[in-house]
XYZ file of N, CA, C and O in Angstrom:
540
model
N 12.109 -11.060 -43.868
C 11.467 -11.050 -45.170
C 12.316 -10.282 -46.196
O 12.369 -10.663 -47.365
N 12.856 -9.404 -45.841
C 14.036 -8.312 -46.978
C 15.118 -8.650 -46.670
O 15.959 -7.751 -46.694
N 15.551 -9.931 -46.287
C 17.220 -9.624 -45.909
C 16.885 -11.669 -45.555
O 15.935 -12.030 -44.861
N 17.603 -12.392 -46.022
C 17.461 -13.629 -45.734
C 18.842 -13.657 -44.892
O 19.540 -12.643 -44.873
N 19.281 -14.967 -44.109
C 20.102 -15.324 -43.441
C 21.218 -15.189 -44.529
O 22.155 -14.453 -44.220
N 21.267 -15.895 -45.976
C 22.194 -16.014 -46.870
C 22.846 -14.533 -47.122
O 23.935 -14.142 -46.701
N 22.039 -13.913 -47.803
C 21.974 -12.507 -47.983
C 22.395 -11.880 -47.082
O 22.581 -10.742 -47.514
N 22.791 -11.966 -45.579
C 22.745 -11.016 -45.195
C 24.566 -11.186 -44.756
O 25.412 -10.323 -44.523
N 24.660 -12.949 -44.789
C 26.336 -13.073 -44.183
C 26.668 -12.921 -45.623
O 27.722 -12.289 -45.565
N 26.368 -13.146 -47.076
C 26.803 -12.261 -48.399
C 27.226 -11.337 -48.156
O 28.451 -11.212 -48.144
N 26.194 -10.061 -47.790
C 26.795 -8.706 -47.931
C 28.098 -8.667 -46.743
O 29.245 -8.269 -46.945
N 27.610 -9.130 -45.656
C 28.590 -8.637 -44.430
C 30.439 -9.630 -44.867
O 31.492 -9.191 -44.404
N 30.405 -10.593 -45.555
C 31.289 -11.561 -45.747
C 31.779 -11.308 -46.836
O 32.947 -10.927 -46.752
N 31.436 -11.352 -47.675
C 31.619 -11.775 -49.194
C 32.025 -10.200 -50.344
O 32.868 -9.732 -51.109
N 31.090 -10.026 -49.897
C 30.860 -8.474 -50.659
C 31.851 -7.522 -50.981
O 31.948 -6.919 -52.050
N 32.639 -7.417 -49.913
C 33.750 -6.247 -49.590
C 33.039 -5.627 -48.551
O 31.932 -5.843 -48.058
N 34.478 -4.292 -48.191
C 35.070 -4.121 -47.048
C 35.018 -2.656 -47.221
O 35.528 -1.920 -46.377
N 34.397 -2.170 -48.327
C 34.374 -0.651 -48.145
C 32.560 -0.561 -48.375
O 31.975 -1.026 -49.353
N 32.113 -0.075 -47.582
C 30.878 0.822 -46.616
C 30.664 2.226 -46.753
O 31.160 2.886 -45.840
N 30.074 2.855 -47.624
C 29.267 4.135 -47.752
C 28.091 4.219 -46.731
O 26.979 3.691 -46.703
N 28.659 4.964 -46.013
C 27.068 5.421 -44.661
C 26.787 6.592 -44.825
O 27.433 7.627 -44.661
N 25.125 6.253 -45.380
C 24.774 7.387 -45.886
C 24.104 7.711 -44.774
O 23.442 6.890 -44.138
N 24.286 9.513 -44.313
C 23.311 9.697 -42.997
C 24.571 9.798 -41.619
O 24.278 10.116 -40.466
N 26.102 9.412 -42.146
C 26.662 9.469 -41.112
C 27.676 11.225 -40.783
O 28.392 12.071 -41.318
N 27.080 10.870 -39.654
C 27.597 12.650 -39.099
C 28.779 12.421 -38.087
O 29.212 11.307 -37.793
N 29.218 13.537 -37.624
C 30.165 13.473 -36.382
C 29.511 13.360 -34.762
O 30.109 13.392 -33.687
N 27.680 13.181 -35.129
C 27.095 13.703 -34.060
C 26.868 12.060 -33.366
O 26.216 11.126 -33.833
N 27.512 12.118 -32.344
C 27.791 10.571 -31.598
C 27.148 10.227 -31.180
O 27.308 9.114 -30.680
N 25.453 11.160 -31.007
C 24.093 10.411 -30.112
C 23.478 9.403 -31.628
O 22.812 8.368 -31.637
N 23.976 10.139 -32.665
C 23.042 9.459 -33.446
C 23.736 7.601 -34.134
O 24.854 7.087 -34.087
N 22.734 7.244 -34.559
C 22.655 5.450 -34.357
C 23.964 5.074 -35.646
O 24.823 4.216 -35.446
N 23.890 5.819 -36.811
C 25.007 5.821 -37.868
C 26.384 5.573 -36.724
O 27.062 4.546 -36.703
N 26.536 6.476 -36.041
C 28.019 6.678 -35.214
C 28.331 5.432 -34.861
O 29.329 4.835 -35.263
N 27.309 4.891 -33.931
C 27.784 3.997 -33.294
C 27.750 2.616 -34.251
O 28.516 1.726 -33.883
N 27.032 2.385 -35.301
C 26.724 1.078 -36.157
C 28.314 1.334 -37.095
O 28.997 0.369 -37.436
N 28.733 2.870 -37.429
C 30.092 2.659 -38.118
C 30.810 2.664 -37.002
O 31.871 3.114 -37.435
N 30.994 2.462 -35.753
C 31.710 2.372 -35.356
C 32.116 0.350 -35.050
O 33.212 -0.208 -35.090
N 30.868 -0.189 -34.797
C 30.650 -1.528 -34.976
C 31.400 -1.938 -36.308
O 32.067 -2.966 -36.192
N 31.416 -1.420 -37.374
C 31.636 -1.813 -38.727
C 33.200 -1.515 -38.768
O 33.908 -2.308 -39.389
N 33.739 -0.489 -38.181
C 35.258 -0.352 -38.561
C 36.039 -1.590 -37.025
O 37.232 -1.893 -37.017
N 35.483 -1.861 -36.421
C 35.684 -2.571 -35.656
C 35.899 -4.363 -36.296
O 36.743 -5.191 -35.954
N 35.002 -4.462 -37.107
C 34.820 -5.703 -37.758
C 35.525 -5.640 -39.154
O 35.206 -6.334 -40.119
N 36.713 -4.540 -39.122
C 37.575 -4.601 -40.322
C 36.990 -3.901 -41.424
O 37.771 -3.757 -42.364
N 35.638 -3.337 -41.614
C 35.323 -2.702 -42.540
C 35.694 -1.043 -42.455
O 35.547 -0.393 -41.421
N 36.297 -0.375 -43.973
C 36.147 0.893 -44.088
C 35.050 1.415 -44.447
O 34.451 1.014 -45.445
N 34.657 2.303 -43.757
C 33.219 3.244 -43.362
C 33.684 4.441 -43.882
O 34.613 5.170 -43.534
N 32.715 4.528 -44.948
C 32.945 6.229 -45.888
C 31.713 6.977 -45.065
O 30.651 6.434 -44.761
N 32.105 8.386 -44.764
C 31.042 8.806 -44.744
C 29.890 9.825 -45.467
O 30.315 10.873 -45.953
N 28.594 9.559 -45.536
C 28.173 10.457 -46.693
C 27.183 11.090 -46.034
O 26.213 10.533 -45.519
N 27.428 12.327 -46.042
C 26.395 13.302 -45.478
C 26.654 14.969 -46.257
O 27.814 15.268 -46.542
N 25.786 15.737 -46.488
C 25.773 16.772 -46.477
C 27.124 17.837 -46.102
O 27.918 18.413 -46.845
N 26.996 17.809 -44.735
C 28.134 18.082 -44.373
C 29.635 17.954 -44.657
O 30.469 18.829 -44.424
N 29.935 16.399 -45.344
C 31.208 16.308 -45.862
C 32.355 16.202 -44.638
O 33.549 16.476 -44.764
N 31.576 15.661 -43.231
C 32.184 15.793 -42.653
C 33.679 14.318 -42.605
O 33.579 13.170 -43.039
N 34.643 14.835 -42.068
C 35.147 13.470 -41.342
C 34.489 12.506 -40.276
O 33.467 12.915 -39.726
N 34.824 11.667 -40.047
C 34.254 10.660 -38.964
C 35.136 9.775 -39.276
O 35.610 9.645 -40.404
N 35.565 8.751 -37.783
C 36.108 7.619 -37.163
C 37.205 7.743 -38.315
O 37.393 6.683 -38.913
N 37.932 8.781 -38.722
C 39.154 9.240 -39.561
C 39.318 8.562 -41.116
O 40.293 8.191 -41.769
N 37.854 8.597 -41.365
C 37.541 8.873 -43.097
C 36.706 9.870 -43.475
O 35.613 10.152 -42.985
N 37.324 10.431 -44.444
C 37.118 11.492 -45.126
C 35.538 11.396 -45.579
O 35.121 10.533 -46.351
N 34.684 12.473 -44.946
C 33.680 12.262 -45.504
C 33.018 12.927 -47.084
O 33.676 13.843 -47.578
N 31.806 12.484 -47.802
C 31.500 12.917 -48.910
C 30.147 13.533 -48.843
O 29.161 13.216 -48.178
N 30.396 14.735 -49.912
C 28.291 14.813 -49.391
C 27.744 14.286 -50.537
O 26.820 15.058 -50.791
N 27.768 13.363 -51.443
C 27.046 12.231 -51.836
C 27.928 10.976 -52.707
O 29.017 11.128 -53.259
N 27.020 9.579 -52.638
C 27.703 8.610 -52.848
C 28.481 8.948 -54.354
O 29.489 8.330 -54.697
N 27.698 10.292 -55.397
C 28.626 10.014 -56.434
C 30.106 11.180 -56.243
O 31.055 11.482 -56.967
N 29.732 11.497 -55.129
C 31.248 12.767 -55.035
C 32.401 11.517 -54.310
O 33.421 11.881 -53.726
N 32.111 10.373 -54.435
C 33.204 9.477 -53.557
C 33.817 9.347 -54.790
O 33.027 9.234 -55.728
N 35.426 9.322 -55.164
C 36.302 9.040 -55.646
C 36.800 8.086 -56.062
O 37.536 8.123 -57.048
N 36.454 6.740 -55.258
C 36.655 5.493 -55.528
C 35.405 4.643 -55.466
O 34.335 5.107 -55.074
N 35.579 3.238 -55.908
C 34.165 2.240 -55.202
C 34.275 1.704 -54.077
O 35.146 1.314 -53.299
N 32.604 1.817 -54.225
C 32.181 1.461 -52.844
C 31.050 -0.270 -52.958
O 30.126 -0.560 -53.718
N 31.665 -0.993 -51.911
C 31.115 -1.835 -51.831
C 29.255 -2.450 -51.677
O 28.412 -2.990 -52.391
N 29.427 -1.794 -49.896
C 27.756 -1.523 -49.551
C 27.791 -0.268 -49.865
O 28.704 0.478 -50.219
N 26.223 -0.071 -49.621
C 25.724 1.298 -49.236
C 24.624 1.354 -48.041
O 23.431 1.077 -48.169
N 25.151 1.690 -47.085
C 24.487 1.882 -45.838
C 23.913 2.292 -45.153
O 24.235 2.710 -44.040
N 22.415 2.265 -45.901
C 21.188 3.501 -45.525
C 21.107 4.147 -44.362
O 20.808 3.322 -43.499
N 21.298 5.862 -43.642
C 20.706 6.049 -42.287
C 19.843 7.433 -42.929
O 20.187 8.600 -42.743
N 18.772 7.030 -43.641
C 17.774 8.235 -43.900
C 16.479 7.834 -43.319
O 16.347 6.868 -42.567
N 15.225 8.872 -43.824
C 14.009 8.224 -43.628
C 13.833 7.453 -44.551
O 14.683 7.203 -45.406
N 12.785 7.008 -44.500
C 12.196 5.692 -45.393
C 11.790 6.492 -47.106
O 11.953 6.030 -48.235
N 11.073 8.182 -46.533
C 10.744 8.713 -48.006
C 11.821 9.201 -48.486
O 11.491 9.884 -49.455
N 13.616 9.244 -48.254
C 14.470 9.357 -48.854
C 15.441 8.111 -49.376
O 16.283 8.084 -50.273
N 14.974 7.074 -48.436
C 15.951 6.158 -49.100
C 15.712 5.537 -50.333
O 16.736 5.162 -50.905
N 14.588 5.308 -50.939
C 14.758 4.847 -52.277
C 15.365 5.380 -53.293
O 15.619 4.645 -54.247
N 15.776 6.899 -53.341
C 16.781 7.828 -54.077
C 18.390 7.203 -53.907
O 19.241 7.072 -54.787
N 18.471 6.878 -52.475
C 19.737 6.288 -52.239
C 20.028 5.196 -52.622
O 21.142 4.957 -53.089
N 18.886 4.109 -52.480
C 19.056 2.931 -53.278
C 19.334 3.257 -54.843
O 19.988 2.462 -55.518
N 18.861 4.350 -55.346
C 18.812 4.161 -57.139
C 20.595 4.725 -57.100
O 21.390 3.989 -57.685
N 21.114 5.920 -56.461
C 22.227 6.577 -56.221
C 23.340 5.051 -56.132
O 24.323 4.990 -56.871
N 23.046 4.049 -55.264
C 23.725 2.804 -55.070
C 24.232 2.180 -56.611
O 25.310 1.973 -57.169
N 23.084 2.052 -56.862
C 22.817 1.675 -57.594
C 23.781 2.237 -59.351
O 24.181 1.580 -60.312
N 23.798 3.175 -59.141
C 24.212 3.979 -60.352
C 25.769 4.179 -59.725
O 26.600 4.114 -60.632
N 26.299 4.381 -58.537
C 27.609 4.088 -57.921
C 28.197 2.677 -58.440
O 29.382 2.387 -58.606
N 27.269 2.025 -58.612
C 28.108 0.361 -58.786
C 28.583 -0.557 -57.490
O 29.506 -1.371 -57.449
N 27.551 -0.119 -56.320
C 27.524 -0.874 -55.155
C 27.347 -2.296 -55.399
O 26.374 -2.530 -56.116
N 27.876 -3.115 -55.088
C 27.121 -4.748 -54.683
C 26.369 -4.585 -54.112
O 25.453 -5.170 -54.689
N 25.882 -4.034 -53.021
C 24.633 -4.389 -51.818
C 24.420 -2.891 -51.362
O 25.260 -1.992 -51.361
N 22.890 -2.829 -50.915
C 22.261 -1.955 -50.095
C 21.781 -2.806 -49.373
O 21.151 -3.821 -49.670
N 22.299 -2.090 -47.665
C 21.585 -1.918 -46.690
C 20.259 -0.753 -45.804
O 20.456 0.312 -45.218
N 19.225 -1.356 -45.989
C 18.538 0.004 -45.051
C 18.351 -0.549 -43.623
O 18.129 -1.736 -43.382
N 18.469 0.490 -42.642
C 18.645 -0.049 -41.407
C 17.473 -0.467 -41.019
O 16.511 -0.738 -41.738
N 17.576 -0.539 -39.501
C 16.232 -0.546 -38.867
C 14.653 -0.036 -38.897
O 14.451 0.837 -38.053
N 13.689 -0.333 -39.555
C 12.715 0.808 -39.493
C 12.770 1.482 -40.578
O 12.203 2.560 -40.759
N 13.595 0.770 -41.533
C 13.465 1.665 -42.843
C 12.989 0.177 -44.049
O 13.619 -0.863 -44.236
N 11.404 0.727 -44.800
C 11.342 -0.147 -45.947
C 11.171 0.286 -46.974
O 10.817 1.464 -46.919
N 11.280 -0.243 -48.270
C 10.652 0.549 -48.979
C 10.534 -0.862 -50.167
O 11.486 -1.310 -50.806
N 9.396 -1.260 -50.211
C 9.570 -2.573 -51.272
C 9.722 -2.036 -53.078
O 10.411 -2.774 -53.781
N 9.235 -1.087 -53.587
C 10.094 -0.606 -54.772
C 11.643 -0.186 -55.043
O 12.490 -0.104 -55.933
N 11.424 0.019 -53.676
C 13.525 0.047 -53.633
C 13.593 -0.953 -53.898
O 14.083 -1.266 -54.982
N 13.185 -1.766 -53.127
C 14.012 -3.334 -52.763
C 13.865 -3.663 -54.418
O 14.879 -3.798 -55.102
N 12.776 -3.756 -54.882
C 12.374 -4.620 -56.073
C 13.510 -3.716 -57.227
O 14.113 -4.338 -58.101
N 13.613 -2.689 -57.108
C 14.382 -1.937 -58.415
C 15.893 -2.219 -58.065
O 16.597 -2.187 -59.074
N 16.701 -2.537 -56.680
C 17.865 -2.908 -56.286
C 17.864 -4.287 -56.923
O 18.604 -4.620 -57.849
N 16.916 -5.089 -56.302
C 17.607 -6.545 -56.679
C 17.044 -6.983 -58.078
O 17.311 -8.147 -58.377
N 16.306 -6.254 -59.000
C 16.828 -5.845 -60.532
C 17.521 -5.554 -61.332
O 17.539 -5.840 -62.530
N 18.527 -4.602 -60.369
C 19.661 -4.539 -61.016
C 20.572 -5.287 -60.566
O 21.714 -4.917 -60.839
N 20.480 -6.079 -60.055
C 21.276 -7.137 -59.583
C 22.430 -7.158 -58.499
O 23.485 -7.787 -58.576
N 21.927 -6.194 -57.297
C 22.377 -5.700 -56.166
C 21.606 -6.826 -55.121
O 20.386 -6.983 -55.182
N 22.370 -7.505 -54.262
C 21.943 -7.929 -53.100
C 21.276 -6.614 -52.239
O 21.720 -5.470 -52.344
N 20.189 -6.972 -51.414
C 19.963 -6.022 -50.133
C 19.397 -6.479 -49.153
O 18.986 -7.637 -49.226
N 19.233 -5.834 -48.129
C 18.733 -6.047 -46.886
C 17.469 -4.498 -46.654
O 17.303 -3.370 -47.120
N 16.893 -5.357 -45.707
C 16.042 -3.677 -45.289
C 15.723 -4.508 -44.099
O 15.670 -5.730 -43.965
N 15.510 -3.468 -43.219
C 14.864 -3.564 -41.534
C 15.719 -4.275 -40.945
O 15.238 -5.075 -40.143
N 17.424 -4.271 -41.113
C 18.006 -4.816 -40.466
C 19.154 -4.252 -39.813
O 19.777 -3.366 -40.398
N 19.556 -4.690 -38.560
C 20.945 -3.863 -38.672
C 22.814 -4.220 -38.699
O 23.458 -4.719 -37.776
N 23.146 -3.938 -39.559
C 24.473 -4.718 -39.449
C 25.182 -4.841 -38.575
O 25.816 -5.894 -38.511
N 25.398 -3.631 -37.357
C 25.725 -3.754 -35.967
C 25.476 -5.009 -35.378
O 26.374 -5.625 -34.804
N 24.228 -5.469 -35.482
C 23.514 -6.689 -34.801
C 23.989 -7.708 -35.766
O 25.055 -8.275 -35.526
N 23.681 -7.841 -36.253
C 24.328 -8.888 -37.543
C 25.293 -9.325 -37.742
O 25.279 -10.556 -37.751
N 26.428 -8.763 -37.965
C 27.874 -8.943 -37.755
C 28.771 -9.731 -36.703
O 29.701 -10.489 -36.976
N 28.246 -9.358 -35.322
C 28.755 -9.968 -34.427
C 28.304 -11.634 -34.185
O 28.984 -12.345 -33.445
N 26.933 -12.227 -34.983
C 26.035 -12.946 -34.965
C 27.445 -14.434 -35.671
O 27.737 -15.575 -35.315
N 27.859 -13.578 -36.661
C 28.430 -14.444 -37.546
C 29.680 -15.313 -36.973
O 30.329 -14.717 -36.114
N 30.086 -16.497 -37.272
C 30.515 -17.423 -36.945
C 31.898 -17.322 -36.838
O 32.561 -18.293 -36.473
């Protein structure tokens, strides 16, 4: 229902190749690690944006999407659901093409204020899974 078949090989295909993961840490149990790790695998660069500012999978990380230096293509939700609509507007004001929220994350005023401004998105999906799907 938030992410159509079209929409979703758009963002992963079409879109570009640089990926803001917001939520991604150095901590390898958590689900960010392994979904950017899926993503730099499939040729995409994976920024990472967390608090911390840490590095990961040897990009420099940021602690938010507007301290990134350059543009960013997606933006690759790993928050709760009552923080990601901040991230969607943050996307948004970055000059992303597309937000992704992962699994288990909705928020239909995000969605509706993203694809207002004329951002493709997805929600409740995961690009890990998705990606490999494609043809």
């Amino acid at each position: 229902m938030y992410g159509d078949e079209a929409t979703i090989r758009r963002i992963l295909t079409e879109q570009g190749d640089t990926w803001a993961v917001v939520g991604l840490s150095s901590n390898r149990n958590r689900a960010a690690y392994r979904v950017a790790e899926v993503l730099q695998r499939f040729g995409k660069r994976v920024v990472p944006v967390h608090p911390k500012a840490e590095t990961v999978h040897g990009e420099q990380g940021y602690a938010s999407l507007a301290d990134i230096p350059f543009d960013v293509d997606v933006v690759d939700v790993f928050v709760n659901g009552g923080q990601a609509g901040a991230v969607a507007d943050e996307a948004v004001a970055k000059g992303a093409k597309a937000v992704w929220f992962q699994l288990g994350v909705v928020d239909e005023a995000a969605y509706e204020r993203t694809r207002e401004a004329g951002l493709d998105m997805v929600m409740d999906r995961c690009p890990a899974i998705e990606i490999p799907r494609l043809p």
